[in-house]
């Protein structure tokens, strides 16, 4: 904490409300980030229904898919558009974060479209490494298999 500045007072501790505000500033939670989800299948739906984006300072504005039975619906209050409308939507409603839950076969193509539309960060659940030719784009890869292997290792080491 001391790397980011002085937040407390020696002998008195921290003012919790001020500390929460400072941590929120450091993590960028107060910057009004907006996100879109690409892929409203099982994983995309699970994120929309169970992950509270707003608690992390991110507004989830829309989802995109190709399935006719999903496009035009609202899932957990989030409108689902056809992926063909992605660039038009982002032109009118800029997003800083794209959440990828699409099939691996289209992940790089969709990531490229997100980057070309001004998205600055990609939360990648596709289980492949994206090859985006843009050094200023931040990609956070989520690998479920790695997480499961780490858990397996940790419980195997417990006596």
Short mmCIF file of C-alpha atoms in Angstrom, two decimals:
data_model
loop_
_atom_site.label_atom_id
_atom_site.label_comp_id
_atom_site.label_asym_id
_atom_site.label_seq_id
_atom_site.Cartn_x
_atom_site.Cartn_y
_atom_site.Cartn_z
CA UNK A 1 0.00 0.00 0.00
CA UNK A 2 2.83 2.37 0.78
CA UNK A 3 3.97 2.11 -2.88
CA UNK A 4 0.82 4.02 -3.88
CA UNK A 5 1.00 6.72 -1.21
CA UNK A 6 0.17 7.38 2.41
CA UNK A 7 -3.39 6.43 3.23
CA UNK A 8 -3.31 5.93 6.98
CA UNK A 9 -1.99 7.59 10.06
CA UNK A 10 0.57 5.83 12.23
CA UNK A 11 -1.00 4.69 15.46
CA UNK A 12 -4.54 5.34 14.20
CA UNK A 13 -4.88 3.07 11.17
CA UNK A 14 -6.95 3.78 8.10
CA UNK A 15 -10.09 5.73 7.36
CA UNK A 16 -11.94 2.91 5.59
CA UNK A 17 -14.06 5.10 3.31
CA UNK A 18 -11.04 7.10 2.16
CA UNK A 19 -9.07 3.89 1.67
CA UNK A 20 -11.84 2.36 -0.47
CA UNK A 21 -11.90 5.49 -2.60
CA UNK A 22 -8.13 5.51 -3.05
CA UNK A 23 -8.05 1.82 -3.97
CA UNK A 24 -10.89 2.37 -6.44
CA UNK A 25 -8.90 5.19 -8.04
CA UNK A 26 -5.76 3.04 -8.25
CA UNK A 27 -7.65 0.13 -9.85
CA UNK A 28 -9.49 2.42 -12.28
CA UNK A 29 -12.91 1.57 -10.87
CA UNK A 30 -13.97 5.22 -10.96
CA UNK A 31 -13.13 5.83 -14.61
CA UNK A 32 -16.48 4.88 -16.14
CA UNK A 33 -15.35 1.85 -18.12
CA UNK A 34 -17.95 0.39 -20.43
CA UNK A 35 -17.92 -3.22 -21.67
CA UNK A 36 -19.57 -5.40 -24.30
CA UNK A 37 -19.73 -9.19 -24.38
CA UNK A 38 -19.08 -11.07 -27.59
CA UNK A 39 -20.80 -14.43 -27.36
CA UNK A 40 -24.09 -14.82 -25.48
CA UNK A 41 -23.89 -18.60 -25.17
CA UNK A 42 -23.47 -20.51 -21.93
CA UNK A 43 -20.36 -18.71 -20.68
CA UNK A 44 -21.44 -15.26 -21.83
CA UNK A 45 -24.82 -15.78 -20.22
CA UNK A 46 -23.25 -17.01 -16.99
CA UNK A 47 -21.13 -13.86 -16.82
CA UNK A 48 -24.14 -11.62 -17.50
CA UNK A 49 -26.23 -13.39 -14.87
CA UNK A 50 -23.65 -13.89 -12.13
CA UNK A 51 -20.75 -11.48 -12.45
CA UNK A 52 -21.52 -8.04 -11.07
CA UNK A 53 -19.63 -5.84 -13.52
CA UNK A 54 -20.78 -2.67 -11.79
CA UNK A 55 -19.07 -3.71 -8.53
CA UNK A 56 -15.81 -3.58 -10.46
CA UNK A 57 -16.63 -0.18 -11.90
CA UNK A 58 -17.62 -1.48 -15.33
CA UNK A 59 -20.96 -0.89 -17.04
CA UNK A 60 -22.02 -3.78 -19.26
CA UNK A 61 -23.97 -2.16 -22.08
CA UNK A 62 -24.55 -4.88 -24.68
CA UNK A 63 -23.88 -8.40 -25.87
CA UNK A 64 -23.41 -9.71 -29.40
CA UNK A 65 -24.10 -13.12 -30.89
CA UNK A 66 -25.14 -14.84 -34.12
CA UNK A 67 -27.83 -17.21 -32.80
CA UNK A 68 -31.29 -16.14 -34.03
CA UNK A 69 -32.96 -17.31 -30.81
CA UNK A 70 -30.73 -14.99 -28.72
CA UNK A 71 -30.37 -11.91 -30.92
CA UNK A 72 -32.99 -9.32 -30.05
CA UNK A 73 -33.44 -10.67 -26.51
CA UNK A 74 -32.43 -9.11 -23.21
CA UNK A 75 -30.38 -11.36 -20.96
CA UNK A 76 -30.14 -10.14 -17.37
CA UNK A 77 -31.17 -6.73 -18.64
CA UNK A 78 -28.45 -6.65 -21.32
CA UNK A 79 -29.62 -6.28 -24.93
CA UNK A 80 -28.22 -8.85 -27.38
CA UNK A 81 -27.42 -7.57 -30.88
CA UNK A 82 -26.27 -9.45 -33.95
CA UNK A 83 -22.49 -9.45 -34.24
CA UNK A 84 -22.83 -7.79 -37.66
CA UNK A 85 -23.90 -4.64 -35.77
CA UNK A 86 -20.74 -4.52 -33.62
CA UNK A 87 -18.91 -1.68 -35.36
CA UNK A 88 -22.04 0.43 -35.74
CA UNK A 89 -22.92 -0.04 -32.07
CA UNK A 90 -19.40 0.77 -30.84
CA UNK A 91 -19.34 3.83 -33.08
CA UNK A 92 -22.38 5.16 -31.21
CA UNK A 93 -21.64 3.65 -27.77
CA UNK A 94 -17.85 3.41 -27.30
CA UNK A 95 -16.62 0.64 -25.02
CA UNK A 96 -13.22 0.35 -23.41
CA UNK A 97 -13.52 -3.39 -22.68
CA UNK A 98 -14.53 -6.33 -24.85
CA UNK A 99 -15.35 -9.64 -23.16
CA UNK A 100 -14.71 -12.59 -25.47
CA UNK A 101 -16.67 -15.79 -24.92
CA UNK A 102 -16.83 -16.77 -28.59
CA UNK A 103 -15.63 -20.03 -30.20
CA UNK A 104 -11.87 -20.27 -30.65
CA UNK A 105 -12.23 -20.34 -34.42
CA UNK A 106 -13.44 -16.73 -34.54
CA UNK A 107 -11.68 -15.27 -31.49
CA UNK A 108 -8.83 -13.50 -33.31
CA UNK A 109 -11.14 -12.09 -35.98
CA UNK A 110 -13.56 -10.72 -33.35
CA UNK A 111 -10.66 -9.34 -31.28
CA UNK A 112 -9.40 -7.50 -34.35
CA UNK A 113 -12.83 -5.98 -34.90
CA UNK A 114 -12.95 -4.85 -31.27
CA UNK A 115 -9.54 -3.22 -31.52
CA UNK A 116 -10.45 -1.52 -34.81
CA UNK A 117 -13.56 -0.15 -33.09
CA UNK A 118 -11.60 1.49 -30.27
CA UNK A 119 -11.72 -1.11 -27.49
CA UNK A 120 -8.63 -0.76 -25.25
CA UNK A 121 -8.81 -4.02 -23.31
CA UNK A 122 -10.01 -7.56 -23.93
CA UNK A 123 -11.07 -10.01 -21.23
CA UNK A 124 -10.41 -13.24 -23.12
CA UNK A 125 -12.24 -16.43 -22.09
CA UNK A 126 -11.64 -18.24 -25.41
CA UNK A 127 -8.76 -20.38 -24.10
CA UNK A 128 -6.42 -19.31 -26.93
CA UNK A 129 -3.76 -16.64 -27.01
CA UNK A 130 -4.98 -13.78 -29.14
CA UNK A 131 -2.72 -12.35 -31.82
CA UNK A 132 -3.68 -8.70 -31.89
CA UNK A 133 -1.26 -6.41 -33.71
CA UNK A 134 -1.74 -3.42 -31.44
CA UNK A 135 0.84 -2.87 -28.67
CA UNK A 136 -1.41 -0.51 -26.69
CA UNK A 137 -4.20 -3.08 -26.29
CA UNK A 138 -4.33 -4.92 -22.96
CA UNK A 139 -5.43 -8.55 -23.04
CA UNK A 140 -6.31 -10.45 -19.89
CA UNK A 141 -6.46 -14.16 -20.68
CA UNK A 142 -8.59 -16.40 -18.47
CA UNK A 143 -7.54 -20.04 -18.73
CA UNK A 144 -9.86 -22.34 -16.80
CA UNK A 145 -7.58 -25.35 -17.36
CA UNK A 146 -4.61 -23.53 -15.80
CA UNK A 147 -6.71 -22.60 -12.81
CA UNK A 148 -7.93 -26.19 -12.38
CA UNK A 149 -4.36 -27.53 -12.66
CA UNK A 150 -3.19 -25.04 -10.04
CA UNK A 151 -5.97 -26.18 -7.73
CA UNK A 152 -5.13 -29.82 -8.36
CA UNK A 153 -1.49 -29.15 -7.51
CA UNK A 154 -2.36 -27.26 -4.34
CA UNK A 155 -4.68 -29.92 -2.96
CA UNK A 156 -2.19 -32.65 -3.90
CA UNK A 157 0.45 -30.93 -1.76
CA UNK A 158 -1.76 -30.81 1.35
CA UNK A 159 -0.69 -33.52 3.84
#
